Amino acid sequence: MSDILVTCSHDAIEQFYQYCSKKNYQKFYLVCDPNTYAVLGERVEKGLQSRGADVQIIKLTGKEIIADEDYIFQTFLRLGEEPRTCLAVGSGTLTDITRFVSHRARLPFISLPTAPSVDGFTSVGAPLVIRGYKQSIKCHAPEAVFADLQVLKESPRIMIAAGFGDMLGKYTALADWRLGKLILDEFYTFDEAVAQRSGRALKACVDRVDEIGAATDEGVKAVFMGLIETGLCILAMGHSCPAAGAEHHLSHHLEMRLLIEGRPAVLHGAKVGFSTILVAEQYEKIRSLSRSDAAKLFENAPFPSVEREVAQINAFFGPIAEHIISSNMPFLKLVEAKYDYIKQRTLDQWDEIQKIAEFVPPSQELKRLLEIVGGPVTPEGITFTPEAVRTGLNNAHFLRDRITVAKLGHLLGLW
């Protein structure tokens, strides 16, 4: 699965035409929205038609397009009976809708990104919102990705900043992955080589932060290829730990909160970038504690019984609590059964936990980097109050069955 063809250049669309010719692809569904059709879809449609291809446009419309059951069903309704190659012309949402539909319809799938905004282009998972609850559904990766560098450069700067924000989240994601492996070893599939790959992709982006902020060829290509590389790391592992941790869990919670409240969406990477600042603050708190401090906190922290955890989930998540409890129940029971082991393991490995925490830059440094590219660095910048963000941070760890710094702090009674 890691042999996905990825092209990011000024002649990427010409290479796409050549690829389709070699594969003998002649019939297509082109999934887009009005904006991505104008930016790239119409050009691709005409280019394919001039080469004798049959292109059917599936243009999704609406005030706000979401990868949910409504838009998925709309897309399915537009499919005919004959097999065609599915083209996703857009960024995260359109790619995920196309990924799911093409997989369930057993059709080939090619990604034509219009912005370097997310790391999910090469993923097998589609994060879908089903009845208000965001969950990752296993589908398939595209067989190829063709990204026109000029199109990426001309995408809104907020989308380029979102891509950088998504990359910045790898600091806390990789730390969380190592933390989980250290504390609850048998529950995690960890690969040092993959962690190093994701870390190198992150560093390549941070090293070019000024160029990314200026949207130069080199900067935009660096952030896009970083997103692709971390997506391939997810693909290699079969789970999202190489690229997503507590920062993504908070972002998912905030996204669901916007849906519940009927408010406009905020770019995924923008939420991830800001959330990374807050999770870095949590790592700073861990760095400030000695082993004896941690031992005292454990002594005073309430026992994480399934009954207590379920009550907290119900109190905070309301209408979607049932989904969260169901998906987390095996993990909740595991933590309850192994609580003494987790406590002892945490204290025995406190020096290693401190080393993991040191990998995460200070929150103020992450804020500085985001400001360079124009990403939001305040709750108001992602349309939330400080209180809403803080309570979300203290509860978002329930969204996934993982040990993260947020979960560790919860067990210690820090928040």
XYZ file of C-alpha atoms in Angstrom:
415
model
C 0.000 0.000 0.000
C 2.972 2.338 0.427
C 3.640 2.343 -3.340
C 1.057 5.074 -3.986
C 2.242 7.287 -6.831
C 2.592 10.854 -5.548
C 3.394 13.788 -7.829
C 3.632 17.431 -6.725
C 4.846 19.699 -9.516
C 3.799 22.359 -11.974
C 3.108 19.691 -14.602
C 1.288 17.276 -12.282
C -1.979 17.389 -14.251
C -0.195 16.570 -17.490
C 1.371 13.617 -15.705
C -2.121 12.660 -14.507
C -3.350 12.513 -18.111
C -0.392 10.325 -19.058
C -1.060 8.049 -16.081
C -4.710 7.573 -17.068
C -3.664 6.792 -20.634
C -1.223 4.122 -19.469
C -3.877 2.621 -17.175
C -6.442 2.808 -19.989
C -8.846 4.792 -17.795
C -11.490 6.325 -20.077
C -14.520 6.835 -17.858
C -14.549 8.998 -14.744
C -16.618 10.401 -11.916
C -15.194 13.778 -10.935
C -16.281 14.672 -7.387
C -15.973 18.370 -6.552
C -17.772 21.398 -5.185
C -18.357 24.716 -6.995
C -15.069 26.181 -5.723
C -12.837 23.215 -6.539
C -14.544 22.795 -9.914
C -13.598 26.386 -10.771
C -10.058 26.022 -9.407
C -9.172 22.697 -11.034
C -12.153 20.496 -11.848
C -13.238 22.228 -15.052
C -9.677 22.159 -16.378
C -9.384 18.436 -15.662
C -12.798 17.749 -17.173
C -11.934 19.514 -20.427
C -8.455 18.018 -20.519
C -9.822 14.498 -20.212
C -12.601 15.122 -22.721
C -10.110 16.449 -25.255
C -8.382 13.082 -24.963
C -11.600 11.191 -25.672
C -12.585 10.413 -22.081
C -16.131 10.300 -20.677
C -16.385 12.470 -17.553
C -19.420 12.692 -15.300
C -19.344 15.578 -12.816
C -20.630 15.021 -9.281
C -20.722 18.575 -7.953
C -21.754 18.719 -4.304
C -23.439 21.931 -3.260
C -24.687 23.507 -0.072
C -23.816 26.163 2.446
C -21.311 23.839 4.088
C -20.202 20.483 2.696
C -19.496 17.895 5.412
C -18.320 14.308 5.121
C -21.538 13.018 6.652
C -24.280 10.545 5.743
C -26.199 13.175 3.750
C -23.399 14.073 1.342
C -22.233 10.469 1.134
C -25.730 9.404 0.079
C -25.972 12.263 -2.417
C -22.752 11.039 -4.001
C -23.916 7.421 -4.133
C -27.134 8.489 -5.854
C -25.124 10.026 -8.680
C -23.262 6.819 -9.469
C -24.346 4.848 -12.493
C -24.122 1.113 -13.073
C -20.982 1.108 -15.213
C -17.538 1.150 -13.560
C -15.639 4.439 -13.612
C -12.529 5.849 -11.961
C -13.350 8.261 -9.127
C -11.459 11.558 -9.026
C -11.507 13.579 -5.800
C -10.888 17.211 -6.754
C -10.562 19.082 -3.485
C -9.001 18.814 -0.060
C -10.023 16.851 3.034
C -13.824 16.665 2.953
C -14.226 15.877 -0.748
C -11.370 13.391 -0.599
C -12.966 11.536 2.322
C -16.387 11.410 0.684
C -14.828 10.070 -2.518
C -12.639 7.632 -0.582
C -15.648 6.096 1.160
C -17.951 5.984 -1.857
C -15.307 4.602 -4.225
C -14.329 1.914 -1.722
C -17.893 0.750 -1.121
C -18.626 0.860 -4.869
C -15.342 -1.006 -5.585
C -14.069 1.682 -7.949
C -10.520 3.030 -8.496
C -9.772 6.288 -6.688
C -7.316 9.087 -7.577
C -6.745 12.245 -5.532
C -6.288 15.663 -7.159
C -5.719 18.024 -4.187
C -6.540 21.708 -4.427
C -4.910 22.795 -1.137
C -2.117 21.503 1.145
C -4.433 21.496 4.141
C -4.633 17.939 5.587
C -2.550 14.787 5.968
C -5.338 12.432 4.922
C -4.837 12.337 1.151
C -3.050 8.955 1.301
C -4.995 7.545 4.242
C -7.099 4.383 4.238
C -9.396 5.915 6.842
C -12.208 8.347 6.143
C -13.147 10.546 9.129
C -16.915 10.744 8.737
C -19.559 12.439 10.844
C -22.379 9.967 11.428
C -25.315 11.251 13.494
C -23.129 13.991 14.910
C -20.296 11.667 15.969
C -16.984 11.834 14.124
C -15.416 8.435 13.564
C -12.799 6.982 11.256
C -14.123 4.379 8.814
C -11.638 2.092 7.083
C -11.805 2.401 3.304
C -8.880 2.537 0.878
C -6.082 4.866 -0.121
C -5.942 6.459 -3.573
C -3.825 4.631 -6.096
C -2.227 7.946 -7.024
C -2.079 11.606 -5.965
C -1.409 14.372 -8.502
C -0.989 17.827 -6.947
C -0.554 20.854 -9.188
C 1.945 23.025 -7.327
C 0.565 26.271 -8.762
C -2.950 25.345 -7.632
C -1.629 24.567 -4.143
C 0.265 27.888 -4.016
C -2.834 29.835 -5.026
C -5.072 28.168 -2.436
C -6.242 30.451 0.394
C -3.427 31.184 2.845
C -5.609 29.949 5.688
C -5.587 26.503 4.052
C -1.803 26.496 3.729
C -1.606 27.558 7.376
C -4.027 24.731 8.240
C -1.712 22.237 6.560
C 1.194 23.536 8.615
C -0.965 23.373 11.747
C -1.752 19.737 10.998
C 1.978 19.071 10.625
C 2.807 20.903 13.854
C 0.496 18.496 15.653
C 3.000 15.703 14.954
C 5.091 16.995 17.876
C 2.448 16.027 20.407
C 1.167 13.059 18.377
C 4.569 11.369 18.322
C 5.108 12.135 22.003
C 1.698 10.619 22.807
C 2.483 7.504 20.750
C 5.713 6.961 22.671
C 3.962 7.738 25.954
C 1.244 5.189 25.310
C 3.759 2.527 24.338
C 5.799 3.211 27.460
C 2.871 3.080 29.913
C 0.704 0.372 28.342
C 3.085 -1.524 26.092
C 0.912 -4.473 25.068
C -1.919 -2.212 23.853
C 0.203 -0.405 21.245
C 1.726 -1.275 17.894
C 4.813 0.922 17.768
C 7.500 1.187 15.107
C 10.573 3.331 15.698
C 11.390 3.635 12.000
C 7.898 4.959 11.231
C 8.094 7.389 14.156
C 11.399 8.665 12.789
C 9.866 9.082 9.312
C 7.033 11.176 10.690
C 9.494 13.212 12.762
C 11.686 13.944 9.722
C 8.656 15.129 7.753
C 7.750 17.435 10.645
C 11.269 18.865 10.848
C 11.364 19.517 7.095
C 8.251 21.682 7.458
C 9.408 23.565 10.534
C 12.752 24.269 8.854
C 10.877 25.992 6.003
C 8.315 27.845 8.098
C 9.226 31.251 6.633
C 8.870 29.929 3.078
C 5.559 28.298 3.975
C 4.361 31.611 5.381
C 5.357 33.309 2.116
C 3.772 30.509 0.011
C 6.866 29.961 -2.113
C 7.234 26.914 -4.354
C 9.654 25.323 -1.893
C 7.531 26.141 1.152
C 4.231 24.908 -0.217
C 5.800 21.749 -1.604
C 7.470 21.113 1.769
C 4.202 21.286 3.696
C 2.329 19.212 1.109
C 4.978 16.486 0.950
C 5.167 16.528 4.755
C 1.432 15.887 4.894
C 1.781 13.112 2.320
C 4.668 11.483 4.202
C 2.867 11.454 7.542
C -0.203 10.098 5.779
C 1.947 7.280 4.424
C 3.156 6.626 7.974
C -0.472 6.152 9.012
C -0.916 3.828 6.055
C 2.156 1.812 7.027
C 0.928 1.299 10.597
C -2.769 0.852 9.937
C -3.634 3.408 12.641
C -3.222 7.150 13.132
C -0.762 7.211 16.068
C 2.180 8.415 13.901
C 0.253 11.596 13.120
C -2.568 12.119 15.615
C -2.761 12.320 19.383
C -4.445 14.478 22.003
C -4.306 17.532 19.724
C -6.458 15.719 17.134
C -8.856 14.453 19.774
C -9.505 18.024 20.911
C -9.916 19.125 17.288
C -12.472 16.342 16.681
C -14.395 17.356 19.792
C -14.488 21.019 18.728
C -15.646 20.039 15.251
C -18.507 17.997 16.659
C -19.388 20.853 18.998
C -19.701 23.212 16.017
C -22.014 20.731 14.288
C -24.185 20.306 17.385
C -24.433 24.083 17.779
C -25.141 24.605 14.063
C -22.176 26.918 13.605
C -19.853 27.195 10.581
C -16.946 24.759 10.384
C -13.343 25.703 11.156
C -10.563 24.138 9.100
C -9.333 20.881 10.629
C -5.664 21.896 10.527
C -6.427 25.274 12.082
C -8.044 23.528 15.043
C -5.201 20.999 15.248
C -2.525 23.693 15.208
C -4.187 25.657 17.991
C -4.910 22.466 19.949
C -1.221 21.551 19.725
C -0.370 24.694 21.711
C -2.696 23.564 24.516
C -1.422 19.984 24.531
C 2.139 21.340 24.645
C 1.098 23.197 27.811
C 0.033 19.848 29.241
C 3.466 18.432 28.455
C 5.008 21.485 30.142
C 2.981 20.625 33.243
C 4.274 17.043 33.149
C 7.848 18.342 32.774
C 7.388 20.417 35.931
C 6.574 17.377 38.075
C 9.063 15.219 39.918
C 8.506 11.505 40.438
C 7.465 12.170 44.028
C 4.999 14.833 42.796
C 3.461 12.265 40.443
C 3.258 9.675 43.239
C 1.388 12.133 45.488
C -1.012 13.001 42.681
C -1.787 9.328 42.107
C -2.448 8.891 45.832
C -5.049 11.664 45.796
C -6.595 11.000 42.367
C -9.966 9.210 42.232
C -10.000 5.612 41.019
C -10.910 5.509 37.287
C -13.728 2.973 37.551
C -15.799 2.291 34.454
C -18.851 3.620 36.294
C -17.126 6.901 37.122
C -15.691 7.337 33.605
C -19.050 6.600 31.980
C -20.740 9.145 34.243
C -18.234 11.806 33.179
C -18.719 10.962 29.507
C -22.502 11.167 29.855
C -22.306 14.486 31.698
C -20.032 16.131 29.143
C -20.935 14.655 25.753
C -24.710 14.432 26.092
C -26.316 13.335 22.784
C -23.220 11.546 21.456
C -22.155 9.975 24.769
C -23.566 6.555 23.830
C -21.271 6.319 20.779
C -18.210 7.295 22.812
C -18.966 4.850 25.613
C -19.518 2.020 23.155
C -16.269 2.589 21.258
C -14.236 3.097 24.447
C -15.666 0.402 26.715
C -12.873 -2.197 26.136
C -10.260 0.481 26.840
C -12.110 1.802 29.906
C -12.274 -1.730 31.323
C -8.593 -2.274 30.548
C -7.561 0.913 32.361
C -9.720 -0.022 35.356
C -8.253 -3.543 35.528
C -4.674 -2.401 35.036
C -4.793 0.823 37.041
C -2.247 -0.299 39.635
C 0.054 -1.502 36.868
C -0.334 1.795 34.982
C 0.468 3.790 38.125
C 3.565 1.755 38.904
C 4.725 1.708 35.303
C 4.316 5.481 35.096
C 6.350 6.084 38.251
C 9.029 3.541 37.321
C 9.438 5.165 33.890
C 9.163 8.792 35.020
C 12.614 9.699 33.698
C 11.660 8.308 30.272
C 8.364 10.192 30.399
C 10.337 13.374 31.021
C 12.466 12.651 27.932
C 9.334 12.179 25.861
C 7.950 15.464 27.179
C 11.163 17.238 26.215
C 10.531 16.341 22.549
C 7.571 18.742 22.529
C 8.650 22.383 22.062
C 7.448 25.030 24.515
C 3.914 26.190 23.797
C 5.138 29.730 23.116
C 7.481 28.444 20.392
C 4.624 26.590 18.720
C 2.536 29.753 18.922
C 5.352 31.713 17.245
C 5.575 29.205 14.402
C 1.833 29.315 13.801
C 1.849 33.100 13.771
C 4.474 33.076 10.993
C 2.167 31.144 8.670
C -0.977 32.995 9.770
C -2.639 30.225 11.769
C -5.005 30.975 14.690
C -3.366 30.978 18.125
C -6.304 31.946 20.381
C -9.650 30.295 21.196
C -11.406 33.192 19.499
C -9.397 32.454 16.352
C -11.227 29.132 16.051
C -14.562 30.683 17.187
C -14.602 29.286 20.736
C -14.419 30.806 24.188
C -11.427 29.978 26.405
C -13.748 28.131 28.796
C -15.217 25.946 26.041
C -11.752 25.042 24.794
C -10.475 24.268 28.284
C -13.375 22.001 29.222
C -13.054 20.327 25.840
C -9.355 19.715 26.435
C -10.125 18.097 29.778
C -12.625 15.645 28.244
C -11.590 15.049 24.626
C -9.320 12.152 25.642
C -12.481 10.056 25.915
C -12.949 10.239 22.131
C -10.238 7.662 21.407
C -9.071 4.512 23.181
C -5.505 5.657 23.797
C -3.088 6.773 26.454
C -2.099 10.369 25.717
C -0.716 13.174 27.843
C -4.341 14.270 28.308
C -5.280 10.801 29.571
C -2.223 10.688 31.820
C -3.175 14.032 33.329
C -6.706 12.755 33.847
C -5.408 9.705 35.719
C -3.130 11.929 37.805
C -6.049 14.207 38.641
C -4.383 17.236 37.027
C -7.509 18.215 35.059
